Amino acid sequence: MEIEIISFGQIAEFIRHQKIDITGITDTESFKQYIENQFPALKSMKYKLALNKNIVQENTEIKNPATIAIMPPFSGG
């Protein structure tokens, strides 16, 4: 599966914009486990995922190709 990763804020300091081709990732929970194993600093951070421009509130199926944004907490004003 081809996944484009986009990151923001302090997360962008260690996860650069990239495209990865991985197998075995079928949903956002498995992606989260994968990305935290690749970048252990994420385990201690709060962040949200957006799948194809939609913020993920619960485990969601990932269809190929996909764009996943990894975002630190944010607030509106």
Steps between C-alpha positions, in 0.01 A plus 500: 500500500627846415456759775604862478592640842466869577599637840458834673644698791761336719421163343633629168840540665553122502245368249551658161249503217543164332336220309533148636399168356407256776308178532283384787356844575125490450366753750601806698574303819754278323648811334532668840685197640727492195586871513564494877740209449682693227504825702495416875477871596135490389412263784538779755316762293136579446409515134213449259487325167314622194431248226448655157426840660252363756595498868484146637280461807501119510677212330449543125578280202782627278454455126783518249631761425462710814626825648539511876576821685653480849408811695587627848219637718355825371232744600292748309446860571 
